Each structure stands twice: as C-alpha cells, then as structure tokens.
Short mmCIF file of C-alpha atoms in Angstrom, two decimals:
data_model
loop_
_atom_site.label_atom_id
_atom_site.label_comp_id
_atom_site.label_asym_id
_atom_site.label_seq_id
_atom_site.Cartn_x
_atom_site.Cartn_y
_atom_site.Cartn_z
CA GLN M 1464 5.83 -9.33 -102.05
CA LYS M 1465 3.27 -12.03 -102.77
CA GLU M 1466 -0.37 -10.97 -102.72
CA VAL M 1467 -1.33 -13.70 -100.24
CA GLU M 1468 1.30 -15.28 -98.01
CA GLN M 1469 1.16 -18.38 -95.88
CA ASN M 1470 3.75 -20.42 -94.06
CA SER M 1471 4.19 -23.58 -96.12
CA GLY M 1472 4.69 -25.79 -93.05
CA PRO M 1473 4.36 -28.58 -92.35
CA LEU M 1474 2.53 -27.66 -89.17
CA SER M 1475 2.63 -30.71 -86.98
CA VAL M 1476 0.08 -30.93 -84.18
CA PRO M 1477 -0.89 -33.77 -81.84
CA GLU M 1478 -4.38 -35.16 -82.05
CA GLY M 1479 -6.78 -33.16 -79.91
CA ALA M 1480 -4.66 -30.00 -79.96
CA ILE M 1481 -5.42 -26.67 -81.63
CA ALA M 1482 -3.90 -25.99 -85.05
CA SER M 1483 -3.33 -22.29 -85.79
CA LEU M 1484 -2.83 -21.17 -89.38
CA ASN M 1485 -1.96 -17.67 -90.47
CA CYS M 1486 -2.34 -15.72 -93.69
CA THR M 1487 -1.39 -12.16 -94.64
CA TYR M 1488 -2.48 -10.26 -97.73
CA SER M 1489 -1.16 -7.18 -99.46
CA ASP M 1490 -4.22 -5.62 -101.12
CA ARG M 1491 -5.95 -3.30 -98.62
CA VAL M 1492 -9.18 -3.24 -100.64
CA SER M 1493 -9.69 -6.97 -100.14
CA GLN M 1494 -13.18 -7.59 -98.82
CA SER M 1495 -13.78 -11.30 -98.51
CA PHE M 1496 -11.60 -14.10 -97.30
CA PHE M 1497 -11.82 -17.84 -97.60
CA TRP M 1498 -10.16 -20.93 -96.23
CA TYR M 1499 -10.04 -24.00 -98.43
CA ARG M 1500 -8.90 -27.47 -97.48
CA GLN M 1501 -7.12 -29.60 -100.06
CA TYR M 1502 -6.34 -33.24 -99.51
CA SER M 1503 -3.44 -34.69 -101.47
CA GLY M 1504 -4.50 -35.37 -105.03
CA LYS M 1505 -7.89 -33.73 -104.57
CA SER M 1506 -9.39 -30.36 -105.44
CA PRO M 1507 -9.83 -27.54 -102.91
CA GLU M 1508 -13.03 -27.52 -100.87
CA LEU M 1509 -14.38 -24.48 -99.05
CA ILE M 1510 -14.47 -24.74 -95.27
CA MET M 1511 -14.87 -21.13 -94.10
CA SER M 1512 -15.58 -17.66 -95.41
CA ILE M 1513 -15.29 -14.40 -93.46
CA TYR M 1514 -16.08 -10.83 -94.45
CA SER M 1515 -16.01 -8.75 -91.25
CA ASN M 1516 -13.39 -8.09 -88.62
CA GLY M 1517 -13.52 -10.46 -85.70
CA ASP M 1518 -14.13 -14.15 -85.27
CA LYS M 1519 -16.43 -16.55 -87.08
CA GLU M 1520 -16.97 -20.05 -85.75
CA ASP M 1521 -18.22 -23.11 -87.58
CA GLY M 1522 -17.96 -26.36 -85.68
CA ARG M 1523 -14.31 -26.99 -84.84
CA PHE M 1524 -13.15 -24.21 -87.15
CA THR M 1525 -12.75 -20.53 -86.24
CA ALA M 1526 -11.69 -17.88 -88.74
CA GLN M 1527 -10.30 -14.59 -87.47
CA LEU M 1528 -9.99 -11.44 -89.55
CA ASN M 1529 -8.09 -8.23 -88.84
CA LYS M 1530 -8.30 -5.91 -91.83
CA ALA M 1531 -6.16 -3.20 -90.21
CA SER M 1532 -3.30 -5.68 -89.91
CA GLN M 1533 -4.21 -7.39 -93.22
CA TYR M 1534 -4.26 -10.69 -91.44
CA VAL M 1535 -6.60 -13.67 -91.45
CA SER M 1536 -6.19 -16.86 -89.47
CA LEU M 1537 -7.82 -20.25 -89.06
CA LEU M 1538 -7.99 -22.23 -85.84
CA ILE M 1539 -8.81 -25.92 -85.86
CA ARG M 1540 -9.86 -27.15 -82.42
CA ASP M 1541 -9.65 -30.76 -81.31
CA SER M 1542 -7.54 -31.60 -84.36
CA GLN M 1543 -8.16 -35.02 -85.88
CA PRO M 1544 -5.95 -37.10 -88.19
CA SER M 1545 -8.57 -36.48 -90.89
CA ASP M 1546 -7.69 -32.77 -90.70
CA SER M 1547 -4.28 -33.56 -92.19
CA ALA M 1548 -4.31 -31.62 -95.45
CA THR M 1549 -3.10 -28.43 -97.07
CA TYR M 1550 -5.08 -25.34 -96.08
CA LEU M 1551 -5.30 -22.59 -98.67
CA CYS M 1552 -6.07 -18.99 -97.82
CA ALA M 1553 -7.87 -17.10 -100.59
CA VAL M 1554 -8.70 -13.42 -100.91
CA ASN M 1555 -11.31 -11.66 -103.01
CA PRO M 1556 -11.17 -7.89 -103.44
CA ILE M 1557 -14.91 -7.42 -103.95
CA LYS M 1558 -17.38 -8.68 -101.38
CA ALA M 1559 -20.50 -9.14 -103.43
CA ALA M 1560 -19.36 -9.51 -107.00
CA GLY M 1561 -17.48 -12.73 -106.50
CA ASN M 1562 -14.49 -11.67 -108.48
CA LYS M 1563 -11.43 -13.83 -108.86
CA LEU M 1564 -9.83 -15.49 -105.86
CA THR M 1565 -6.13 -15.04 -105.21
CA PHE M 1566 -4.67 -17.96 -103.30
CA GLY M 1567 -1.74 -18.29 -100.98
CA GLY M 1568 0.67 -21.16 -101.35
CA GLY M 1569 -1.01 -23.18 -98.64
CA THR M 1570 0.00 -24.54 -95.26
CA ARG M 1571 0.40 -28.28 -94.88
CA VAL M 1572 -1.02 -29.58 -91.62
CA LEU M 1573 -0.11 -32.96 -90.15
CA VAL M 1574 -2.15 -34.22 -87.21
CA LYS M 1575 -0.37 -37.01 -85.40
CA PRO M 1576 -2.40 -39.61 -83.47
CA GLU H 1342 -26.65 -31.79 -107.70
CA ALA H 1343 -23.88 -32.79 -110.09
CA GLY H 1344 -20.51 -31.18 -109.51
CA VAL H 1345 -18.04 -29.58 -111.90
CA ALA H 1346 -16.96 -32.23 -114.40
CA GLN H 1347 -13.53 -32.22 -116.00
CA SER H 1348 -11.80 -34.43 -118.51
CA PRO H 1349 -9.41 -35.97 -119.11
CA ARG H 1350 -8.31 -36.55 -115.52
CA TYR H 1351 -4.75 -37.40 -116.48
CA LYS H 1352 -2.65 -36.63 -119.52
CA ILE H 1353 1.00 -37.16 -120.36
CA ILE H 1354 2.39 -35.46 -123.45
CA GLU H 1355 5.75 -34.59 -124.87
CA LYS H 1356 6.92 -30.99 -124.96
CA ARG H 1357 5.79 -29.08 -128.01
CA GLN H 1358 2.68 -31.25 -128.33
CA SER H 1359 -0.81 -29.89 -127.78
CA VAL H 1360 -3.47 -30.79 -125.23
CA ALA H 1361 -7.04 -29.76 -124.52
CA PHE H 1362 -9.04 -29.93 -121.32
CA TRP H 1363 -12.79 -29.82 -121.04
CA CYS H 1364 -15.01 -28.54 -118.26
CA ASN H 1365 -18.74 -28.89 -117.73
CA PRO H 1366 -19.92 -26.52 -114.99
CA ILE H 1367 -22.67 -26.93 -112.46
CA SER H 1368 -25.96 -26.13 -114.14
CA GLY H 1369 -26.87 -22.47 -113.92
CA HIS H 1370 -23.47 -21.21 -112.80
CA ALA H 1371 -22.64 -18.26 -115.02
CA THR H 1372 -19.08 -17.66 -113.80
CA LEU H 1373 -16.39 -20.15 -114.75
CA TYR H 1374 -12.71 -20.10 -113.90
CA TRP H 1375 -9.65 -22.02 -115.03
CA TYR H 1376 -6.86 -22.24 -112.45
CA GLN H 1377 -3.38 -23.71 -112.79
CA GLN H 1378 -1.92 -25.39 -109.72
CA ILE H 1379 1.73 -26.36 -109.83
CA LEU H 1380 2.77 -28.97 -107.27
CA GLY H 1381 3.38 -27.37 -103.86
CA GLN H 1382 1.78 -24.05 -104.83
CA GLY H 1383 -1.64 -22.52 -104.53
CA PRO H 1384 -3.95 -22.28 -107.55
CA LYS H 1385 -3.27 -19.42 -109.95
CA LEU H 1386 -6.11 -17.94 -112.00
CA LEU H 1387 -5.64 -18.29 -115.74
CA ILE H 1388 -8.97 -17.04 -117.04
CA GLN H 1389 -12.44 -16.08 -115.82
CA PHE H 1390 -15.62 -16.23 -117.91
CA GLN H 1391 -18.97 -14.65 -117.23
CA ASN H 1392 -21.37 -16.62 -119.42
CA ASN H 1393 -19.45 -16.79 -122.70
CA GLY H 1394 -17.49 -13.55 -122.23
CA VAL H 1395 -13.97 -13.23 -120.85
CA VAL H 1396 -13.78 -11.18 -117.63
CA ASP H 1397 -10.10 -11.62 -116.79
CA ASP H 1398 -7.34 -13.34 -118.75
CA SER H 1399 -4.45 -11.20 -117.54
CA GLN H 1400 -2.44 -14.20 -116.33
CA LEU H 1401 -3.10 -16.45 -119.31
CA PRO H 1402 0.07 -17.03 -121.39
CA LYS H 1403 -1.66 -16.18 -124.61
CA ASP H 1404 1.20 -17.24 -126.84
CA ARG H 1405 0.46 -20.87 -125.97
CA PHE H 1406 -2.76 -21.04 -123.95
CA SER H 1407 -6.27 -20.43 -125.23
CA ALA H 1408 -9.68 -20.94 -123.72
CA GLU H 1409 -13.24 -20.62 -124.86
CA ARG H 1410 -16.70 -21.03 -123.45
CA LEU H 1411 -19.13 -21.44 -126.28
CA LYS H 1412 -22.82 -20.90 -125.47
CA GLY H 1413 -21.88 -19.98 -121.90
CA VAL H 1414 -21.82 -23.57 -120.66
CA ASP H 1415 -18.94 -25.96 -121.35
CA SER H 1416 -15.41 -24.63 -121.60
CA THR H 1417 -12.17 -25.87 -123.10
CA LEU H 1418 -8.61 -24.91 -122.24
CA LYS H 1419 -5.93 -25.61 -124.83
CA ILE H 1420 -2.16 -25.56 -124.60
CA GLN H 1421 -0.13 -25.49 -127.80
CA PRO H 1422 2.80 -26.03 -127.80
CA ALA H 1423 3.30 -27.39 -124.29
CA LYS H 1424 6.41 -26.69 -122.26
CA LEU H 1425 7.86 -28.66 -119.36
CA GLU H 1426 6.80 -25.92 -116.93
CA ASP H 1427 3.16 -26.43 -117.91
CA SER H 1428 3.12 -29.62 -115.86
CA ALA H 1429 0.40 -28.91 -113.31
CA VAL H 1430 -3.16 -29.60 -112.33
CA TYR H 1431 -5.68 -27.56 -114.28
CA LEU H 1432 -8.69 -26.83 -112.13
CA CYS H 1433 -12.01 -25.69 -113.46
CA ALA H 1434 -14.28 -23.92 -110.99
CA THR H 1435 -17.70 -22.30 -111.08
CA ARG H 1436 -19.46 -19.84 -108.82
CA ASP H 1437 -23.02 -19.83 -107.58
CA VAL H 1438 -25.17 -16.80 -106.84
CA GLY H 1439 -24.19 -17.09 -103.19
CA ASN H 1440 -20.57 -16.39 -104.08
CA THR H 1441 -19.38 -19.92 -103.29
CA ILE H 1442 -16.82 -21.34 -105.71
CA TYR H 1443 -16.85 -25.04 -106.50
CA PHE H 1444 -13.86 -26.82 -107.98
CA GLY H 1445 -13.78 -29.81 -110.27
CA GLU H 1446 -11.46 -32.72 -109.58
CA GLY H 1447 -8.85 -31.28 -111.92
CA SER H 1448 -6.95 -32.41 -114.99
CA TRP H 1449 -3.40 -33.54 -114.22
CA LEU H 1450 -0.92 -32.71 -116.96
CA THR H 1451 2.61 -34.05 -117.17
CA VAL H 1452 4.83 -32.71 -119.94
CA VAL H 1453 7.93 -34.82 -120.62
#
C-alpha cells in the first residue's frame, strides 16, 4: 500500500463546475496535510494546508480532513481553465517540526471551457 | 524575496556518466530538501538537511547518489554513474519557520 494515494485522473470538469479531488494516507500519526498545484513543466506550489478535522476554505478552494478515515480532499469551486494542472496531496507526520513531506502521485485536472 | 535557485535547468548525459546539480536556498531557510520527480509521479524525498547536517537520507541510493550542504547554505546533488532510470526532475526545496516549503524550478535530467 502506498503511503499517500490519489486517483491519477484525468479529472475532467466543465468550466464553472466543482472539481473534487480525494487523497488517502496510511500513516495514522500524520498531523499536517497539504495540497500543491503543479502546472506542466513547473515546480509544485502550495495552495492549501490543513491540520484539524473539518473544512478549511481559501477563496475558491476548500480542503476537508477526516483523520479517523485517513482521508483528505480538495474542492475547487467555479473551476476555471487556469485550474488545469496536476494536484499533489502531501502528508507530514509532525505538525510543528516540518518534517519531510510524502507526496501522492497527483491527480490531473482538466477544466474544459 | 528571491526564490530557490537551481542549476542547470536541463541536462542530457549518457548512462554511466556523472552529473551535479546545484541549489541556492532562500536566505535564512535552514531546512533544505532534494526531491526526485519521475514523469507522471509525485516527488520522492531523496535527502533532507538541517543547516549542514543530514536529517534523513533513507531513500537516497547511496551507491550512486551523494549530496552535501557545505556551510549550511548552498547544496549540491551528484549522480555517478547515472542510470537510465535516473531520468527525472530533481527539485530542491527549502522550508521557512512557518512550515511552508518552497520549491525551485527543478533540474531536468535525461539519461540516454
């Protein structure tokens, strides 16, 4: 079992719709969770972090965390063509120490005009 | 604020040759990481430095990969001898005190 698993996609959504991305992780001691966006040929950039169970909203992005189910998700509302990218889920076992990040394989999102 | 600088951006070498990548972190960032990202996969941690000391190198193939961070600032990652499966993007990243990790643009390696 991979430590962090994501559906590779592509996830195709029409412009203006909600894109829903899922991520599961195997290490129960994981404390902090991140979503990175990576455009083709570019490096990952952080878009969201979440540490507590529940929802966290930032603009059009909402991260959802359920530690009991070892599940974290990302919702992108009002999807735009510029949101077309690969979204990487990353997990860190220690909240404050900023230890290494373990990444999933990424989900490719295609937003069609 | 300047970002994480990496060079060279692109490199093509033959198998069994050697290559070195350089990383200059954001000023003041004590933690530095080297990640390997194979096409279609997520980044995989190779090595983590805290200042000039190694924190984690458990996934570094030490028979061919080496890395150093002299004086706790710049870092180099070397591969010798290279294999075809080393073709990947090598990402350098640094972490600020707020726990945010910043990636450089990456060094693209093709081994032929």
